[in-house]
Amino acid sequence: MTFSPRFASRTRRALVTAAALTAVAATGTATAQTKTLYIGMNGGTMEKAYTQYVFPAFEKLHGVKVVVVPGTSSDILAKAQANKDKPQMHVMFLDDGIMVRAMGMGLCEKQKPNQHLNDIYPAARFKDDLASGVSVGMTGIAYNTKMFAEKGWAAPTSWMDFADPKYKGKVVFQSMPSSSFGLHGFLMFNRIQGGNDKNVEPGFANWAKTIGPNVLEYIPSSAKISEMVQTGEAAIFPLTPTAVAALKSKGIPVEYAQPKEGSVVLMTGQCVIAKNSEPELAQKLAEFLLSPLAQANVLQFGAQIPTNPKAPAVGEGAEQVAKINQWMKNAVTLDWDSVNANRPAWNTRWNKTIER
């Protein structure tokens, strides 16, 4: 993947003006009293893109303040579940698998029909419209280009490259119980070993004699990858093209490689939290976040791939969308009903047998 480091950091001009965003926002009038909507989402590049280039137009139109509650999908879900009867948040972003769990817990209310919801890709509409995808991507392989160049190594091409002896002590893998990236990587390895999303025996049985010996550290999230690449500790790790683009924008020597066996579809979904204190405004925010021009801005400034095909993409953004569309051709969609039903047992087994 060859994105310019300027992609995510170019902030001198927005792709569209706040006025243009306002024009496509959900209809409504500004209120005299300022209200606050709390939205749970990942911090970092995603939070910056939304707070600087999307939320201001919505805030101006409706006379509200949008405040981000940052955290991983697991963190946000835990907060929502803990306050189920009296939610502290109004909207939340979660990775697709965790979103399916949230829906099953009754944490999401049905999104109201609107044109933007009709426009997004059918795959981005969750069951019964209890959630909708705001960005789409995939988990594949990322690698340390500086180290690979110094060692004369060819770019990785397969999930089984994690088991190559030359990477001994240089593989960094996200913990399966706490990370979608770790879960995706393990389940793809499991498939290669002959398993499926219901049967993970082959994956657990073969991990210790293949990938396991190469792993330097199992990390709870991807936050440490930047540091571990710069210190020369990490050679290869599961990651998304979006995360790779964000790291490259900071000068981190990384690149994305699409595994020949396929990447794993990773969609970021949003849902309006059930029983929230501002249901009408929360619905309007969810609608607004699916608008073409709102999604165009987070494409340009956050490297988030739109789920609304009407979102304009120019320059490097258009190149990124084209590459994602190409990689999606052999991307794998997990059986989330089976995964979620069995994941607690898998997590326990992982902690006892792999990450002990």
Coordinates of C-alpha atoms in Angstrom, one line a residue:
M1 CA 0.0 0.0 0.0
T2 CA 1.6 3.3 -1.1
F3 CA -0.2 6.1 0.6
S4 CA 1.6 9.5 1.0
P5 CA 2.3 10.4 4.6
R6 CA 0.5 13.7 3.9
F7 CA -2.8 11.8 3.5
A8 CA -4.0 12.0 7.0
S9 CA -2.1 15.1 8.2
R10 CA -3.1 17.5 5.4
T11 CA -5.4 19.9 7.3
R12 CA -5.0 23.2 5.5
R13 CA -8.4 22.9 3.8
A14 CA -11.4 20.6 4.2
L15 CA -12.7 18.6 1.3
V16 CA -16.0 20.4 1.8
T17 CA -16.9 23.4 3.9
A18 CA -18.9 23.3 7.0
A19 CA -21.6 25.1 5.1
A20 CA -21.8 22.3 2.5
L21 CA -21.9 19.7 5.3
T22 CA -24.7 21.6 7.0
A23 CA -26.6 21.5 3.7
V24 CA -26.7 17.7 3.7
A25 CA -27.3 17.3 7.4
A26 CA -30.5 16.0 8.8
T27 CA -33.2 18.7 8.9
G28 CA -33.6 20.5 12.2
T29 CA -33.2 23.9 13.8
A30 CA -30.7 25.2 16.3
T31 CA -32.0 25.3 19.9
A32 CA -31.5 28.2 22.3
Q33 CA -30.1 25.9 25.0
T34 CA -26.9 24.0 24.2
K35 CA -27.3 20.3 24.8
T36 CA -24.5 17.7 24.8
L37 CA -24.4 14.4 22.9
Y38 CA -21.8 11.9 24.0
I39 CA -20.5 9.5 21.4
G40 CA -18.2 6.5 22.1
M41 CA -15.5 5.8 19.6
N42 CA -11.8 5.0 19.1
G43 CA -9.5 7.8 19.9
G44 CA -6.5 9.0 17.9
T45 CA -6.9 9.6 14.1
M46 CA -10.6 8.7 14.1
E47 CA -11.5 11.0 16.9
K48 CA -9.5 13.9 15.4
A49 CA -11.1 13.5 12.0
Y50 CA -14.6 13.6 13.4
T51 CA -14.1 16.3 16.0
Q52 CA -12.3 18.7 13.5
Y53 CA -14.1 18.0 10.3
V54 CA -17.6 16.5 10.9
F55 CA -19.1 17.4 14.3
P56 CA -18.7 21.2 14.1
A57 CA -21.3 21.4 11.2
F58 CA -23.7 19.3 13.1
E59 CA -23.2 21.3 16.3
K60 CA -23.8 24.5 14.5
L61 CA -27.0 23.3 12.8
H62 CA -28.6 21.9 16.0
G63 CA -27.1 24.1 18.7
V64 CA -25.5 21.1 20.4
K65 CA -22.1 20.0 21.5
V66 CA -20.8 16.5 20.5
V67 CA -18.2 15.1 23.0
V68 CA -16.2 11.9 22.2
V69 CA -15.9 9.2 24.9
P70 CA -12.7 7.5 23.6
G71 CA -11.9 3.8 24.0
T72 CA -11.7 0.5 22.3
S73 CA -14.9 -1.2 21.1
S74 CA -14.7 -3.5 24.2
D75 CA -14.3 -0.4 26.5
I76 CA -17.3 1.4 24.9
L77 CA -19.5 -1.7 25.0
A78 CA -18.6 -2.2 28.7
K79 CA -19.6 1.4 29.5
A80 CA -22.9 1.1 27.6
Q81 CA -23.7 -2.2 29.3
A82 CA -22.9 -0.8 32.8
N83 CA -25.3 2.1 32.2
K84 CA -27.9 0.2 30.3
D85 CA -30.9 1.5 32.3
K86 CA -29.6 5.2 32.3
P87 CA -27.2 5.6 29.4
Q88 CA -24.4 8.1 29.7
M89 CA -23.8 8.0 25.9
H90 CA -26.1 8.7 23.0
V91 CA -24.4 7.0 20.0
M92 CA -21.5 4.5 19.9
F93 CA -19.1 3.2 17.3
L94 CA -18.1 -0.5 17.6
D95 CA -16.3 -3.0 15.5
D96 CA -18.9 -5.2 13.6
G97 CA -18.6 -8.3 15.8
I98 CA -18.9 -6.4 19.0
M99 CA -21.8 -4.4 17.5
V100 CA -23.7 -7.6 16.9
R101 CA -23.2 -8.4 20.6
A102 CA -24.4 -5.0 21.6
M103 CA -27.5 -5.5 19.5
G104 CA -28.2 -8.8 21.1
M105 CA -27.9 -7.2 24.5
G106 CA -30.7 -4.7 23.7
L107 CA -28.3 -1.7 23.8
C108 CA -29.2 -0.3 20.4
E109 CA -32.5 1.2 19.1
K110 CA -33.7 0.9 15.6
Q111 CA -32.4 3.7 13.3
K112 CA -35.2 5.8 11.7
P113 CA -35.6 5.5 8.0
N114 CA -33.7 8.2 6.0
Q115 CA -32.2 8.7 2.6
H116 CA -28.6 8.2 3.7
L117 CA -29.4 4.9 5.4
N118 CA -31.0 3.8 2.1
D119 CA -27.8 4.9 0.2
I120 CA -25.2 2.9 2.1
Y121 CA -24.0 -0.5 0.9
P122 CA -26.5 -3.2 1.8
A123 CA -23.7 -5.0 3.8
A124 CA -23.4 -1.9 5.9
R125 CA -27.0 -2.2 7.2
F126 CA -27.1 -4.4 10.3
K127 CA -30.0 -6.6 11.1
D128 CA -33.3 -4.7 11.6
D129 CA -31.4 -1.4 11.1
L130 CA -30.3 -1.6 14.7
A131 CA -26.9 -0.3 13.5
S132 CA -25.3 1.0 10.4
G133 CA -21.7 0.9 9.1
V134 CA -19.9 4.2 9.0
S135 CA -16.6 2.8 7.5
V136 CA -15.4 -0.4 6.0
G137 CA -12.0 -2.0 5.9
M138 CA -10.2 -5.3 6.6
T139 CA -7.6 -6.9 8.8
G140 CA -4.6 -8.1 6.9
I141 CA -0.8 -8.0 7.5
A142 CA 1.4 -5.0 8.2
Y143 CA 5.1 -5.1 8.4
N144 CA 8.1 -3.0 9.3
T145 CA 9.5 -1.7 6.0
K146 CA 12.8 -0.5 7.5
M147 CA 13.5 -3.9 9.1
F148 CA 12.5 -5.8 5.9
A149 CA 14.7 -3.6 3.8
E150 CA 17.7 -4.0 6.1
K151 CA 17.2 -7.8 6.2
G152 CA 16.5 -8.1 2.5
W153 CA 13.2 -9.8 3.2
A154 CA 10.4 -9.9 0.7
A155 CA 7.0 -8.5 1.7
P156 CA 4.7 -11.0 3.4
T157 CA 2.0 -12.7 1.3
S158 CA 0.3 -15.2 3.6
W159 CA -1.1 -15.5 7.2
M160 CA 1.3 -18.4 7.5
D161 CA 4.2 -16.0 7.2
F162 CA 3.7 -15.3 10.9
A163 CA 5.1 -18.8 11.4
D164 CA 8.3 -18.3 9.3
P165 CA 11.3 -19.0 11.6
K166 CA 13.1 -15.9 10.3
Y167 CA 10.6 -13.8 12.3
K168 CA 11.3 -15.5 15.6
G169 CA 11.0 -13.0 18.4
K170 CA 9.8 -10.3 15.9
V171 CA 6.1 -11.2 15.6
V172 CA 3.7 -8.9 17.5
F173 CA 0.1 -10.3 17.8
Q174 CA -2.9 -8.6 19.4
S175 CA -4.5 -10.5 22.2
M176 CA -7.5 -12.5 20.8
P177 CA -9.8 -11.8 23.8
S178 CA -9.4 -8.0 23.6
S179 CA -8.7 -7.2 20.0
S180 CA -10.6 -7.7 16.7
F181 CA -7.3 -7.8 14.9
G182 CA -6.1 -10.6 17.1
L183 CA -9.3 -12.5 16.7
H184 CA -9.2 -12.1 12.9
G185 CA -5.6 -13.2 12.7
F186 CA -6.3 -16.3 14.8
L187 CA -9.4 -17.3 12.9
M188 CA -7.7 -17.0 9.5
F189 CA -4.8 -19.2 10.8
N190 CA -7.5 -21.6 12.1
R191 CA -9.1 -21.8 8.7
I192 CA -5.7 -22.5 7.0
Q193 CA -5.3 -25.4 9.6
G194 CA -8.6 -26.9 8.5
G195 CA -11.0 -25.2 11.0
N196 CA -13.9 -22.8 10.6
D197 CA -15.7 -20.2 12.7
K198 CA -17.5 -22.9 14.7
N199 CA -14.5 -25.3 15.1
V200 CA -11.3 -23.7 16.4
E201 CA -9.6 -27.0 17.5
P202 CA -7.1 -26.9 14.6
G203 CA -6.1 -23.4 15.4
F204 CA -5.5 -24.0 19.1
A205 CA -3.8 -27.4 18.5
N206 CA -1.3 -26.0 16.0
W207 CA -0.6 -22.5 17.3
A208 CA 2.1 -23.5 19.8
K209 CA 4.2 -25.2 17.1
T210 CA 3.8 -22.7 14.3
I211 CA 3.2 -19.0 15.1
G212 CA 3.5 -19.2 18.9
P213 CA 7.3 -19.5 19.1
N214 CA 7.8 -16.4 16.9
V215 CA 5.7 -14.1 19.1
L216 CA 7.6 -11.5 21.0
E217 CA 4.5 -10.1 22.8
Y218 CA 0.8 -10.4 22.8
I219 CA -0.6 -6.8 23.1
P220 CA -4.1 -5.8 24.3
S221 CA -4.5 -3.2 21.5
S222 CA -2.5 -1.8 18.6
A223 CA -1.4 1.3 20.6
K224 CA 2.1 0.0 21.2
I225 CA 2.8 -0.9 17.5
S226 CA 4.1 2.5 16.6
E227 CA 6.7 2.4 19.4
M228 CA 7.6 -1.3 18.7
V229 CA 8.3 -0.6 15.1
Q230 CA 10.5 2.4 15.8
T231 CA 12.5 0.5 18.4
G232 CA 13.0 -2.4 15.9
E233 CA 11.1 -4.9 18.1
A234 CA 8.2 -5.6 15.7
A235 CA 8.6 -7.0 12.2
I236 CA 5.1 -8.2 11.3
F237 CA 1.7 -7.9 12.9
P238 CA -2.1 -8.0 12.0
L239 CA -3.4 -4.5 11.1
T240 CA -5.8 -2.7 8.7
P241 CA -4.9 -0.5 5.7
T242 CA -6.5 2.5 7.6
A243 CA -4.3 2.0 10.6
V244 CA -1.3 1.6 8.4
A245 CA -2.1 4.9 6.6
A246 CA -2.4 6.6 10.0
L247 CA 1.0 5.3 11.1
K248 CA 2.6 6.2 7.8
S249 CA 1.3 9.8 8.2
K250 CA 3.4 10.0 11.4
G251 CA 6.5 8.8 9.6
I252 CA 6.4 5.2 10.9
P253 CA 8.0 2.8 8.4
V254 CA 5.1 0.4 7.8
E255 CA 3.2 -1.1 4.9
Y256 CA 0.1 -3.1 4.3
A257 CA 0.1 -6.5 2.6
Q258 CA -3.0 -8.4 1.5
P259 CA -2.8 -12.1 2.4
K260 CA -3.4 -14.5 -0.5
E261 CA -5.9 -16.3 1.7
G262 CA -7.8 -13.1 2.1
S263 CA -8.2 -10.4 4.7
V264 CA -11.1 -10.2 7.2
V265 CA -13.8 -7.7 6.7
L266 CA -13.8 -5.2 9.6
M267 CA -16.6 -2.7 9.6
T268 CA -17.0 0.1 12.1
G269 CA -20.7 0.4 12.9
Q270 CA -22.7 3.0 14.8
C271 CA -25.8 2.6 16.8
V272 CA -28.1 4.9 18.6
I273 CA -28.1 3.8 22.2
A274 CA -31.4 2.6 23.5
K275 CA -33.1 4.7 26.3
N276 CA -30.7 7.6 25.8
S277 CA -31.7 11.1 27.0
E278 CA -31.8 12.8 23.6
P279 CA -33.3 10.2 21.2
E280 CA -34.3 12.6 18.5
L281 CA -30.9 14.4 18.4
A282 CA -29.1 11.1 18.6
Q283 CA -31.1 9.8 15.5
K284 CA -30.2 13.0 13.6
L285 CA -26.5 12.5 14.4
A286 CA -26.5 8.9 13.2
E287 CA -28.2 10.1 10.0
F288 CA -25.7 12.9 9.6
L289 CA -22.7 10.6 9.9
L290 CA -23.9 8.6 6.9
S291 CA -24.1 11.6 4.6
P292 CA -21.8 11.6 1.6
L293 CA -19.9 14.8 2.5
A294 CA -19.5 13.9 6.1
Q295 CA -18.0 10.5 5.0
A296 CA -15.9 12.3 2.4
N297 CA -14.2 14.3 5.1
V298 CA -13.4 11.4 7.4
L299 CA -12.0 9.6 4.3
Q300 CA -9.6 12.5 3.6
F301 CA -8.6 13.3 7.2
G302 CA -9.1 10.0 8.9
A303 CA -8.5 7.4 6.2
Q304 CA -11.9 5.9 6.9
I305 CA -13.4 4.2 3.9
P306 CA -17.0 5.3 3.2
T307 CA -20.0 3.0 3.3
N308 CA -22.0 5.5 1.3
P309 CA -21.0 5.1 -2.4
K310 CA -22.2 8.7 -3.0
A311 CA -19.3 10.0 -0.9
P312 CA -17.0 12.0 -3.2
A313 CA -13.4 10.7 -3.2
V314 CA -10.6 12.6 -4.9
G315 CA -6.8 12.3 -5.1
E316 CA -5.3 9.9 -2.6
G317 CA -8.7 9.1 -1.2
A318 CA -9.9 7.8 -4.5
E319 CA -6.7 5.7 -4.8
Q320 CA -7.4 4.3 -1.3
V321 CA -11.0 3.4 -2.1
A322 CA -9.9 1.7 -5.3
K323 CA -7.4 -0.5 -3.5
I324 CA -9.9 -1.4 -0.7
N325 CA -12.4 -2.4 -3.4
Q326 CA -9.8 -4.6 -5.0
W327 CA -8.8 -6.2 -1.7
M328 CA -12.5 -6.8 -0.8
K329 CA -12.7 -9.3 -3.6
N330 CA -11.2 -12.0 -1.5
A331 CA -12.0 -10.6 1.9
V332 CA -13.7 -13.0 4.4
T333 CA -16.8 -12.2 6.4
L334 CA -16.9 -14.0 9.7
D335 CA -19.9 -16.0 11.0
W336 CA -20.5 -13.5 13.9
D337 CA -23.4 -15.5 15.5
S338 CA -21.1 -18.5 15.9
V339 CA -18.1 -16.4 16.9
N340 CA -20.0 -14.4 19.6
A341 CA -21.6 -17.6 21.0
N342 CA -18.3 -19.3 21.5
R343 CA -15.9 -16.4 22.1
P344 CA -16.1 -16.4 25.9
A345 CA -14.9 -20.1 25.9
W346 CA -12.2 -19.3 23.3
N347 CA -11.0 -16.3 25.4
T348 CA -10.6 -18.5 28.5
R349 CA -8.8 -21.1 26.5
W350 CA -6.5 -18.5 24.8
N351 CA -5.6 -17.1 28.2
K352 CA -4.8 -20.5 29.7
T353 CA -3.0 -22.1 26.7
I354 CA -1.5 -19.4 24.6
E355 CA -1.1 -16.1 26.5
R356 CA -0.3 -17.6 29.9

